[in-house]
Amino acid sequence: MAVAGPAVIAALIVASLIGASAAHAETIGQRPCDIYAAYDTPCVAAHSTVRSLYAKYDGALYQVKRASDNAIENIGLLSDGYANATAQDAFCKSSTCIITKIYDQSPHHNDLAIASGGHYRGPGPDGSDFGAAADALPVTAGGHEVYGVSISAGMGYRNNQTSGVAVKGKPEGMYMVASGTHFNSGCCFDYGNAETSGNDTGAGHMDAVNLSRDLEWPNCHPGPGPGVHADLENGIFHWDKRSCNPAAEISGGPRPFISAWLKNNGETRFALKWGDAQSGGLNTIYAGVLPSGYAPMHQEGAIILGIGGDNSHASIGSFFEGAMTAGFPGDGADNAIQANIVAVHYGAPTGVSETLAPGAEISLQATTPCCTGDYVRNQNGTAVIAPITSTSTGQDKSDSTWIVRRGLADASCISFESKNNPGDFLRHQYNALRIQSFDGTDLNRSDATFCPQPGKDGKGHSFRALRYPTKFIRHYYGKVYIASNSGTNPWDTTALWASDTSFIVGAPWSP
């Protein structure tokens, strides 16, 4: 059967985008690795816990292990090529699970397992890294509730014995879809080509796309967002210079989902791009010669996710999908795949709101007479209560929108995920409520779990902290705490306690 050419595939993608349904289900027949193949740069690795990256892939996406009995389960696909997250929920319902393997969908079977360590030992008892909690990163994609991979410090995945991956100056390309709100300046949230030994073997022995707040070069003055870089070993590069390229930083404020791109011909040049995974096209950061000392490259062909080539594991990040190619992809392939990613509708609303059912998008409105125009919102990682109106900024509205999830520590209760920060949850820490990424620990689970009750003042709902049965979410002088009805803390005062602990579950400000 003849393979459709690039022009035909591009036309199909445009037509699919125009005809996308209101339910936001992806209608594109082709997937990223089909597109790469049509441009003569086939995938040698294709990893995702969200969806198939080939139209005809029908295998498992990833594997989870249950803590209660160490049983394992492969998580496969629904009929439309998205992850069957319901199977994970059922398997892990009475326990907790970690992701132990992310299957390679390409014919090369370059599966990623939990990294066994390297020059930098992991936090595991044998020097290995930890696996990501399987339920840490719920997300809507293709109209389904699925899970991404949430990396905290000490976590990472690796395959040192691969097939087909570029080595010794061969050309390759790669992309990943990640979160633009879950990152740090630690080394190294990478996806791509690395050393097979787990050691730093010199300049040019890595070729991986990196997403972080890079502080490596002295003239970098990072803004609020992360940047897209090339980790080439002994240097995270934004261009061919050992200095900061301002174009590397993602502009326009926090973006919940981004695509990060790197391609390298292995001999003379490389290119970096980024895109908003929810809309629009790609932005070129740099396309030019390789840095001095990196031409030619000396790739070794291992694949890493969430760590550096020497197992540096101080980074945090979120991974949803990614692929690597044989050959240097053209811009047409990049553009077509970006359109394919946008059509997934990462983070799209489920259509459920004003309820505490898992997956519903809501706002939390105060009932205290002074403050009925105030809502619980994320303000730089701290929960506050502030006025929100129809004229508020888009950022303020997004920061005041929450997604209801099954309770991370008790499925009969609930957790609140930040709409604007995928994988970040409302949790109490020393009584104050904060918005933090979920690291899978028992403490984090319990502190982010709240049990709804009828509102203490007869309106709406009150939310009891799972770990402290007498404490409820309360707003007090503009901030939000867990509070008892009397106690030694100022926010435990009995005055207005019933009203301050009651909230109306309303429509989301940012659906």
PDB file of N, CA and C in Angstrom, residues 408-491:
ATOM      1  N   LEU A 408      -6.334  11.342  47.060  1.00  0.00           N
ATOM      2  CA  LEU A 408      -5.048  10.681  46.856  1.00  0.00           C
ATOM      3  C   LEU A 408      -4.735   9.667  47.946  1.00  0.00           C
ATOM      4  N   ALA A 409      -5.305   9.874  49.155  1.00  0.00           N
ATOM      5  CA  ALA A 409      -5.068   8.941  50.256  1.00  0.00           C
ATOM      6  C   ALA A 409      -6.308   8.130  50.613  1.00  0.00           C
ATOM      7  N   ASP A 410      -7.474   8.544  50.130  1.00  0.00           N
ATOM      8  CA  ASP A 410      -8.734   7.864  50.452  1.00  0.00           C
ATOM      9  C   ASP A 410      -9.703   8.146  49.316  1.00  0.00           C
ATOM     10  N   ALA A 411     -10.050   7.113  48.563  1.00  0.00           N
ATOM     11  CA  ALA A 411     -10.889   7.300  47.383  1.00  0.00           C
ATOM     12  C   ALA A 411     -12.306   7.741  47.723  1.00  0.00           C
ATOM     13  N   SER A 412     -12.705   7.643  48.995  1.00  0.00           N
ATOM     14  CA  SER A 412     -14.032   8.117  49.388  1.00  0.00           C
ATOM     15  C   SER A 412     -14.047   9.620  49.634  1.00  0.00           C
ATOM     16  N   CYS A 413     -12.885  10.230  49.648  1.00  0.00           N
ATOM     17  CA  CYS A 413     -12.751  11.680  49.811  1.00  0.00           C
ATOM     18  C   CYS A 413     -12.265  12.270  48.482  1.00  0.00           C
ATOM     19  N   ILE A 414     -11.785  13.503  48.474  1.00  0.00           N
ATOM     20  CA  ILE A 414     -11.377  14.145  47.228  1.00  0.00           C
ATOM     21  C   ILE A 414     -10.057  14.889  47.408  1.00  0.00           C
ATOM     22  N   SER A 415      -9.439  15.204  46.290  1.00  0.00           N
ATOM     23  CA  SER A 415      -8.278  16.099  46.239  1.00  0.00           C
ATOM     24  C   SER A 415      -8.570  17.153  45.186  1.00  0.00           C
ATOM     25  N   PHE A 416      -7.922  18.314  45.315  1.00  0.00           N
ATOM     26  CA  PHE A 416      -8.134  19.432  44.401  1.00  0.00           C
ATOM     27  C   PHE A 416      -6.866  19.672  43.591  1.00  0.00           C
ATOM     28  N   GLU A 417      -6.938  19.442  42.274  1.00  0.00           N
ATOM     29  CA  GLU A 417      -5.812  19.714  41.389  1.00  0.00           C
ATOM     30  C   GLU A 417      -5.950  21.109  40.797  1.00  0.00           C
ATOM     31  N   SER A 418      -4.848  21.832  40.711  1.00  0.00           N
ATOM     32  CA  SER A 418      -4.844  23.157  40.108  1.00  0.00           C
ATOM     33  C   SER A 418      -5.075  23.046  38.610  1.00  0.00           C
ATOM     34  N   LYS A 419      -6.057  23.769  38.097  1.00  0.00           N
ATOM     35  CA  LYS A 419      -6.336  23.770  36.662  1.00  0.00           C
ATOM     36  C   LYS A 419      -5.141  24.302  35.872  1.00  0.00           C
ATOM     37  N   ASN A 420      -4.481  25.309  36.406  1.00  0.00           N
ATOM     38  CA  ASN A 420      -3.412  25.979  35.685  1.00  0.00           C
ATOM     39  C   ASN A 420      -2.057  25.312  35.866  1.00  0.00           C
ATOM     40  N   ASN A 421      -1.963  24.373  36.812  1.00  0.00           N
ATOM     41  CA  ASN A 421      -0.703  23.705  37.114  1.00  0.00           C
ATOM     42  C   ASN A 421      -0.929  22.209  37.172  1.00  0.00           C
ATOM     43  N   PRO A 422      -0.941  21.515  36.041  1.00  0.00           N
ATOM     44  CA  PRO A 422      -1.222  20.079  36.046  1.00  0.00           C
ATOM     45  C   PRO A 422      -0.305  19.324  37.003  1.00  0.00           C
ATOM     46  N   GLY A 423      -0.908  18.478  37.834  1.00  0.00           N
ATOM     47  CA  GLY A 423      -0.141  17.687  38.783  1.00  0.00           C
ATOM     48  C   GLY A 423       0.141  18.376  40.093  1.00  0.00           C
ATOM     49  N   ASP A 424      -0.269  19.637  40.250  1.00  0.00           N
ATOM     50  CA  ASP A 424      -0.128  20.354  41.520  1.00  0.00           C
ATOM     51  C   ASP A 424      -1.456  20.312  42.265  1.00  0.00           C
ATOM     52  N   PHE A 425      -1.394  20.011  43.553  1.00  0.00           N
ATOM     53  CA  PHE A 425      -2.592  19.813  44.357  1.00  0.00           C
ATOM     54  C   PHE A 425      -2.620  20.754  45.558  1.00  0.00           C
ATOM     55  N   LEU A 426      -3.833  21.066  45.982  1.00  0.00           N
ATOM     56  CA  LEU A 426      -4.030  21.831  47.210  1.00  0.00           C
ATOM     57  C   LEU A 426      -3.704  20.915  48.384  1.00  0.00           C
ATOM     58  N   ARG A 427      -2.782  21.332  49.237  1.00  0.00           N
ATOM     59  CA  ARG A 427      -2.415  20.519  50.397  1.00  0.00           C
ATOM     60  C   ARG A 427      -2.108  21.420  51.578  1.00  0.00           C
ATOM     61  N   HIS A 428      -2.253  20.879  52.777  1.00  0.00           N
ATOM     62  CA  HIS A 428      -1.885  21.654  53.957  1.00  0.00           C
ATOM     63  C   HIS A 428      -0.475  21.289  54.389  1.00  0.00           C
ATOM     64  N   GLN A 429       0.246  22.291  54.848  1.00  0.00           N
ATOM     65  CA  GLN A 429       1.615  22.117  55.324  1.00  0.00           C
ATOM     66  C   GLN A 429       1.818  23.089  56.473  1.00  0.00           C
ATOM     67  N   TYR A 430       1.976  22.556  57.675  1.00  0.00           N
ATOM     68  CA  TYR A 430       2.023  23.380  58.888  1.00  0.00           C
ATOM     69  C   TYR A 430       0.776  24.266  58.973  1.00  0.00           C
ATOM     70  N   ASN A 431      -0.358  23.662  58.684  1.00  0.00           N
ATOM     71  CA  ASN A 431      -1.696  24.266  58.762  1.00  0.00           C
ATOM     72  C   ASN A 431      -2.035  25.173  57.578  1.00  0.00           C
ATOM     73  N   ALA A 432      -1.056  25.790  56.941  1.00  0.00           N
ATOM     74  CA  ALA A 432      -1.341  26.657  55.793  1.00  0.00           C
ATOM     75  C   ALA A 432      -1.559  25.806  54.549  1.00  0.00           C
ATOM     76  N   LEU A 433      -2.461  26.266  53.669  1.00  0.00           N
ATOM     77  CA  LEU A 433      -2.712  25.545  52.427  1.00  0.00           C
ATOM     78  C   LEU A 433      -1.819  26.091  51.316  1.00  0.00           C
ATOM     79  N   ARG A 434      -1.186  25.147  50.612  1.00  0.00           N
ATOM     80  CA  ARG A 434      -0.284  25.479  49.517  1.00  0.00           C
ATOM     81  C   ARG A 434      -0.671  24.658  48.291  1.00  0.00           C
ATOM     82  N   ILE A 435      -0.101  25.004  47.161  1.00  0.00           N
ATOM     83  CA  ILE A 435      -0.316  24.257  45.926  1.00  0.00           C
ATOM     84  C   ILE A 435       1.033  23.691  45.521  1.00  0.00           C
ATOM     85  N   GLN A 436       1.159  22.367  45.594  1.00  0.00           N
ATOM     86  CA  GLN A 436       2.444  21.728  45.366  1.00  0.00           C
ATOM     87  C   GLN A 436       2.278  20.495  44.488  1.00  0.00           C
ATOM     88  N   SER A 437       3.360  20.139  43.794  1.00  0.00           N
ATOM     89  CA  SER A 437       3.338  18.928  42.987  1.00  0.00           C
ATOM     90  C   SER A 437       3.298  17.716  43.910  1.00  0.00           C
ATOM     91  N   PHE A 438       2.691  16.666  43.422  1.00  0.00           N
ATOM     92  CA  PHE A 438       2.503  15.442  44.202  1.00  0.00           C
ATOM     93  C   PHE A 438       3.688  14.517  43.977  1.00  0.00           C
ATOM     94  N   ASP A 439       4.361  14.146  45.049  1.00  0.00           N
ATOM     95  CA  ASP A 439       5.565  13.317  44.921  1.00  0.00           C
ATOM     96  C   ASP A 439       5.326  11.847  45.241  1.00  0.00           C
ATOM     97  N   GLY A 440       4.076  11.480  45.538  1.00  0.00           N
ATOM     98  CA  GLY A 440       3.761  10.081  45.767  1.00  0.00           C
ATOM     99  C   GLY A 440       3.955   9.595  47.181  1.00  0.00           C
ATOM    100  N   THR A 441       4.475  10.431  48.087  1.00  0.00           N
ATOM    101  CA  THR A 441       4.689  10.000  49.459  1.00  0.00           C
ATOM    102  C   THR A 441       3.368   9.906  50.217  1.00  0.00           C
ATOM    103  N   ASP A 442       3.349   9.088  51.262  1.00  0.00           N
ATOM    104  CA  ASP A 442       2.141   8.937  52.075  1.00  0.00           C
ATOM    105  C   ASP A 442       1.748  10.263  52.713  1.00  0.00           C
ATOM    106  N   LEU A 443       2.738  11.040  53.172  1.00  0.00           N
ATOM    107  CA  LEU A 443       2.440  12.324  53.801  1.00  0.00           C
ATOM    108  C   LEU A 443       1.783  13.272  52.798  1.00  0.00           C
ATOM    109  N   ASN A 444       2.330  13.338  51.606  1.00  0.00           N
ATOM    110  CA  ASN A 444       1.762  14.205  50.582  1.00  0.00           C
ATOM    111  C   ASN A 444       0.348  13.755  50.239  1.00  0.00           C
ATOM    112  N   ARG A 445       0.128  12.454  50.154  1.00  0.00           N
ATOM    113  CA  ARG A 445      -1.206  11.939  49.849  1.00  0.00           C
ATOM    114  C   ARG A 445      -2.219  12.393  50.898  1.00  0.00           C
ATOM    115  N   SER A 446      -1.892  12.178  52.157  1.00  0.00           N
ATOM    116  CA  SER A 446      -2.859  12.499  53.204  1.00  0.00           C
ATOM    117  C   SER A 446      -3.077  14.000  53.325  1.00  0.00           C
ATOM    118  N   ASP A 447      -2.021  14.793  53.192  1.00  0.00           N
ATOM    119  CA  ASP A 447      -2.154  16.244  53.332  1.00  0.00           C
ATOM    120  C   ASP A 447      -2.927  16.875  52.174  1.00  0.00           C
ATOM    121  N   ALA A 448      -3.067  16.147  51.062  1.00  0.00           N
ATOM    122  CA  ALA A 448      -3.793  16.669  49.906  1.00  0.00           C
ATOM    123  C   ALA A 448      -5.187  16.049  49.780  1.00  0.00           C
ATOM    124  N   THR A 449      -5.651  15.378  50.813  1.00  0.00           N
ATOM    125  CA  THR A 449      -6.947  14.709  50.770  1.00  0.00           C
ATOM    126  C   THR A 449      -7.911  15.339  51.771  1.00  0.00           C
ATOM    127  N   PHE A 450      -9.110  15.663  51.290  1.00  0.00           N
ATOM    128  CA  PHE A 450     -10.128  16.335  52.108  1.00  0.00           C
ATOM    129  C   PHE A 450     -11.470  15.628  51.921  1.00  0.00           C
ATOM    130  N   CYS A 451     -12.232  15.549  53.006  1.00  0.00           N
ATOM    131  CA  CYS A 451     -13.501  14.826  52.986  1.00  0.00           C
ATOM    132  C   CYS A 451     -14.659  15.811  53.088  1.00  0.00           C
ATOM    133  N   PRO A 452     -15.502  15.887  52.060  1.00  0.00           N
ATOM    134  CA  PRO A 452     -16.595  16.862  52.047  1.00  0.00           C
ATOM    135  C   PRO A 452     -17.687  16.526  53.063  1.00  0.00           C
ATOM    136  N   GLN A 453     -18.249  17.560  53.652  1.00  0.00           N
ATOM    137  CA  GLN A 453     -19.403  17.469  54.530  1.00  0.00           C
ATOM    138  C   GLN A 453     -20.337  18.620  54.193  1.00  0.00           C
ATOM    139  N   PRO A 454     -21.599  18.556  54.626  1.00  0.00           N
ATOM    140  CA  PRO A 454     -22.467  19.726  54.458  1.00  0.00           C
ATOM    141  C   PRO A 454     -21.855  20.951  55.115  1.00  0.00           C
ATOM    142  N   GLY A 455     -22.039  22.120  54.522  1.00  0.00           N
ATOM    143  CA  GLY A 455     -21.440  23.337  55.044  1.00  0.00           C
ATOM    144  C   GLY A 455     -21.796  23.605  56.493  1.00  0.00           C
ATOM    145  N   LYS A 456     -20.823  23.989  57.279  1.00  0.00           N
ATOM    146  CA  LYS A 456     -21.030  24.221  58.711  1.00  0.00           C
ATOM    147  C   LYS A 456     -22.037  25.335  58.981  1.00  0.00           C
ATOM    148  N   ASP A 457     -22.189  26.265  58.043  1.00  0.00           N
ATOM    149  CA  ASP A 457     -23.168  27.335  58.231  1.00  0.00           C
ATOM    150  C   ASP A 457     -24.461  27.060  57.463  1.00  0.00           C
ATOM    151  N   GLY A 458     -24.612  25.819  56.991  1.00  0.00           N
ATOM    152  CA  GLY A 458     -25.811  25.453  56.257  1.00  0.00           C
ATOM    153  C   GLY A 458     -25.740  25.760  54.778  1.00  0.00           C
ATOM    154  N   LYS A 459     -24.617  26.251  54.291  1.00  0.00           N
ATOM    155  CA  LYS A 459     -24.454  26.578  52.879  1.00  0.00           C
ATOM    156  C   LYS A 459     -23.288  25.772  52.297  1.00  0.00           C
ATOM    157  N   GLY A 460     -23.485  25.282  51.101  1.00  0.00           N
ATOM    158  CA  GLY A 460     -22.383  24.642  50.397  1.00  0.00           C
ATOM    159  C   GLY A 460     -21.792  23.452  51.116  1.00  0.00           C
ATOM    160  N   HIS A 461     -20.466  23.391  51.112  1.00  0.00           N
ATOM    161  CA  HIS A 461     -19.733  22.275  51.700  1.00  0.00           C
ATOM    162  C   HIS A 461     -18.616  22.765  52.614  1.00  0.00           C
ATOM    163  N   SER A 462     -18.268  21.934  53.575  1.00  0.00           N
ATOM    164  CA  SER A 462     -17.048  22.105  54.360  1.00  0.00           C
ATOM    165  C   SER A 462     -16.150  20.913  54.058  1.00  0.00           C
ATOM    166  N   PHE A 463     -14.833  21.109  54.193  1.00  0.00           N
ATOM    167  CA  PHE A 463     -13.871  20.094  53.768  1.00  0.00           C
ATOM    168  C   PHE A 463     -12.927  19.764  54.917  1.00  0.00           C
ATOM    169  N   ARG A 464     -13.111  18.547  55.461  1.00  0.00           N
ATOM    170  CA  ARG A 464     -12.305  18.097  56.597  1.00  0.00           C
ATOM    171  C   ARG A 464     -10.973  17.558  56.104  1.00  0.00           C
ATOM    172  N   ALA A 465      -9.892  17.922  56.805  1.00  0.00           N
ATOM    173  CA  ALA A 465      -8.571  17.382  56.494  1.00  0.00           C
ATOM    174  C   ALA A 465      -8.522  15.920  56.917  1.00  0.00           C
ATOM    175  N   LEU A 466      -8.144  15.043  56.005  1.00  0.00           N
ATOM    176  CA  LEU A 466      -8.155  13.610  56.297  1.00  0.00           C
ATOM    177  C   LEU A 466      -7.307  13.280  57.517  1.00  0.00           C
ATOM    178  N   ARG A 467      -6.151  13.914  57.633  1.00  0.00           N
ATOM    179  CA  ARG A 467      -5.210  13.557  58.709  1.00  0.00           C
ATOM    180  C   ARG A 467      -5.582  14.187  60.045  1.00  0.00           C
ATOM    181  N   TYR A 468      -6.417  15.216  60.023  1.00  0.00           N
ATOM    182  CA  TYR A 468      -6.800  15.913  61.253  1.00  0.00           C
ATOM    183  C   TYR A 468      -8.325  16.029  61.295  1.00  0.00           C
ATOM    184  N   PRO A 469      -9.009  15.070  61.905  1.00  0.00           N
ATOM    185  CA  PRO A 469     -10.474  15.001  61.843  1.00  0.00           C
ATOM    186  C   PRO A 469     -11.210  16.213  62.387  1.00  0.00           C
ATOM    187  N   THR A 470     -10.575  17.044  63.196  1.00  0.00           N
ATOM    188  CA  THR A 470     -11.275  18.220  63.737  1.00  0.00           C
ATOM    189  C   THR A 470     -10.964  19.494  62.951  1.00  0.00           C
ATOM    190  N   LYS A 471     -10.138  19.378  61.915  1.00  0.00           N
ATOM    191  CA  LYS A 471      -9.723  20.575  61.178  1.00  0.00           C
ATOM    192  C   LYS A 471     -10.338  20.601  59.782  1.00  0.00           C
ATOM    193  N   PHE A 472     -10.774  21.811  59.381  1.00  0.00           N
ATOM    194  CA  PHE A 472     -11.433  22.013  58.108  1.00  0.00           C
ATOM    195  C   PHE A 472     -10.755  23.166  57.360  1.00  0.00           C
ATOM    196  N   ILE A 473     -10.862  23.123  56.023  1.00  0.00           N
ATOM    197  CA  ILE A 473     -10.346  24.241  55.229  1.00  0.00           C
ATOM    198  C   ILE A 473     -11.072  25.522  55.657  1.00  0.00           C
ATOM    199  N   ARG A 474     -10.288  26.566  55.965  1.00  0.00           N
ATOM    200  CA  ARG A 474     -10.864  27.840  56.422  1.00  0.00           C
ATOM    201  C   ARG A 474     -10.091  29.010  55.823  1.00  0.00           C
ATOM    202  N   HIS A 475     -10.812  30.067  55.424  1.00  0.00           N
ATOM    203  CA  HIS A 475     -10.123  31.294  55.043  1.00  0.00           C
ATOM    204  C   HIS A 475     -10.098  32.230  56.252  1.00  0.00           C
ATOM    205  N   TYR A 476      -8.978  32.928  56.396  1.00  0.00           N
ATOM    206  CA  TYR A 476      -8.794  33.800  57.555  1.00  0.00           C
ATOM    207  C   TYR A 476      -7.848  34.925  57.153  1.00  0.00           C
ATOM    208  N   TYR A 477      -8.378  36.152  57.133  1.00  0.00           N
ATOM    209  CA  TYR A 477      -7.607  37.333  56.749  1.00  0.00           C
ATOM    210  C   TYR A 477      -6.862  37.123  55.423  1.00  0.00           C
ATOM    211  N   GLY A 478      -7.595  36.627  54.436  1.00  0.00           N
ATOM    212  CA  GLY A 478      -7.064  36.538  53.087  1.00  0.00           C
ATOM    213  C   GLY A 478      -6.264  35.301  52.775  1.00  0.00           C
ATOM    214  N   LYS A 479      -5.924  34.504  53.786  1.00  0.00           N
ATOM    215  CA  LYS A 479      -5.178  33.274  53.550  1.00  0.00           C
ATOM    216  C   LYS A 479      -6.050  32.073  53.886  1.00  0.00           C
ATOM    217  N   VAL A 480      -5.565  30.888  53.518  1.00  0.00           N
ATOM    218  CA  VAL A 480      -6.363  29.681  53.699  1.00  0.00           C
ATOM    219  C   VAL A 480      -5.568  28.673  54.523  1.00  0.00           C
ATOM    220  N   TYR A 481      -6.253  28.092  55.516  1.00  0.00           N
ATOM    221  CA  TYR A 481      -5.623  27.174  56.469  1.00  0.00           C
ATOM    222  C   TYR A 481      -6.510  25.954  56.649  1.00  0.00           C
ATOM    223  N   ILE A 482      -6.013  24.978  57.433  1.00  0.00           N
ATOM    224  CA  ILE A 482      -6.913  24.022  58.063  1.00  0.00           C
ATOM    225  C   ILE A 482      -7.024  24.467  59.515  1.00  0.00           C
ATOM    226  N   ALA A 483      -8.249  24.501  60.033  1.00  0.00           N
ATOM    227  CA  ALA A 483      -8.481  25.128  61.337  1.00  0.00           C
ATOM    228  C   ALA A 483      -9.501  24.343  62.151  1.00  0.00           C
ATOM    229  N   SER A 484      -9.291  24.300  63.450  1.00  0.00           N
ATOM    230  CA  SER A 484     -10.263  23.747  64.388  1.00  0.00           C
ATOM    231  C   SER A 484     -11.167  24.851  64.904  1.00  0.00           C
ATOM    232  N   ASN A 485     -12.273  24.453  65.466  1.00  0.00           N
ATOM    233  CA  ASN A 485     -13.207  25.417  66.073  1.00  0.00           C
ATOM    234  C   ASN A 485     -12.778  25.674  67.502  1.00  0.00           C
ATOM    235  N   SER A 486     -11.764  26.464  67.670  1.00  0.00           N
ATOM    236  CA  SER A 486     -11.066  26.849  68.907  1.00  0.00           C
ATOM    237  C   SER A 486      -9.702  26.185  68.921  1.00  0.00           C
ATOM    238  N   GLY A 487      -8.734  26.921  69.429  1.00  0.00           N
ATOM    239  CA  GLY A 487      -7.378  26.422  69.492  1.00  0.00           C
ATOM    240  C   GLY A 487      -6.400  27.551  69.724  1.00  0.00           C
ATOM    241  N   THR A 488      -5.126  27.236  69.687  1.00  0.00           N
ATOM    242  CA  THR A 488      -4.092  28.216  70.024  1.00  0.00           C
ATOM    243  C   THR A 488      -3.686  29.090  68.837  1.00  0.00           C
ATOM    244  N   ASN A 489      -3.993  28.649  67.621  1.00  0.00           N
ATOM    245  CA  ASN A 489      -3.621  29.446  66.449  1.00  0.00           C
ATOM    246  C   ASN A 489      -4.654  30.542  66.204  1.00  0.00           C
ATOM    247  N   PRO A 490      -4.244  31.692  65.690  1.00  0.00           N
ATOM    248  CA  PRO A 490      -5.212  32.765  65.412  1.00  0.00           C
ATOM    249  C   PRO A 490      -6.346  32.301  64.509  1.00  0.00           C
ATOM    250  N   TRP A 491      -6.032  31.443  63.526  1.00  0.00           N
ATOM    251  CA  TRP A 491      -7.061  31.002  62.579  1.00  0.00           C
ATOM    252  C   TRP A 491      -8.002  29.943  63.172  1.00  0.00           C
TER     253      TRP A 491
END
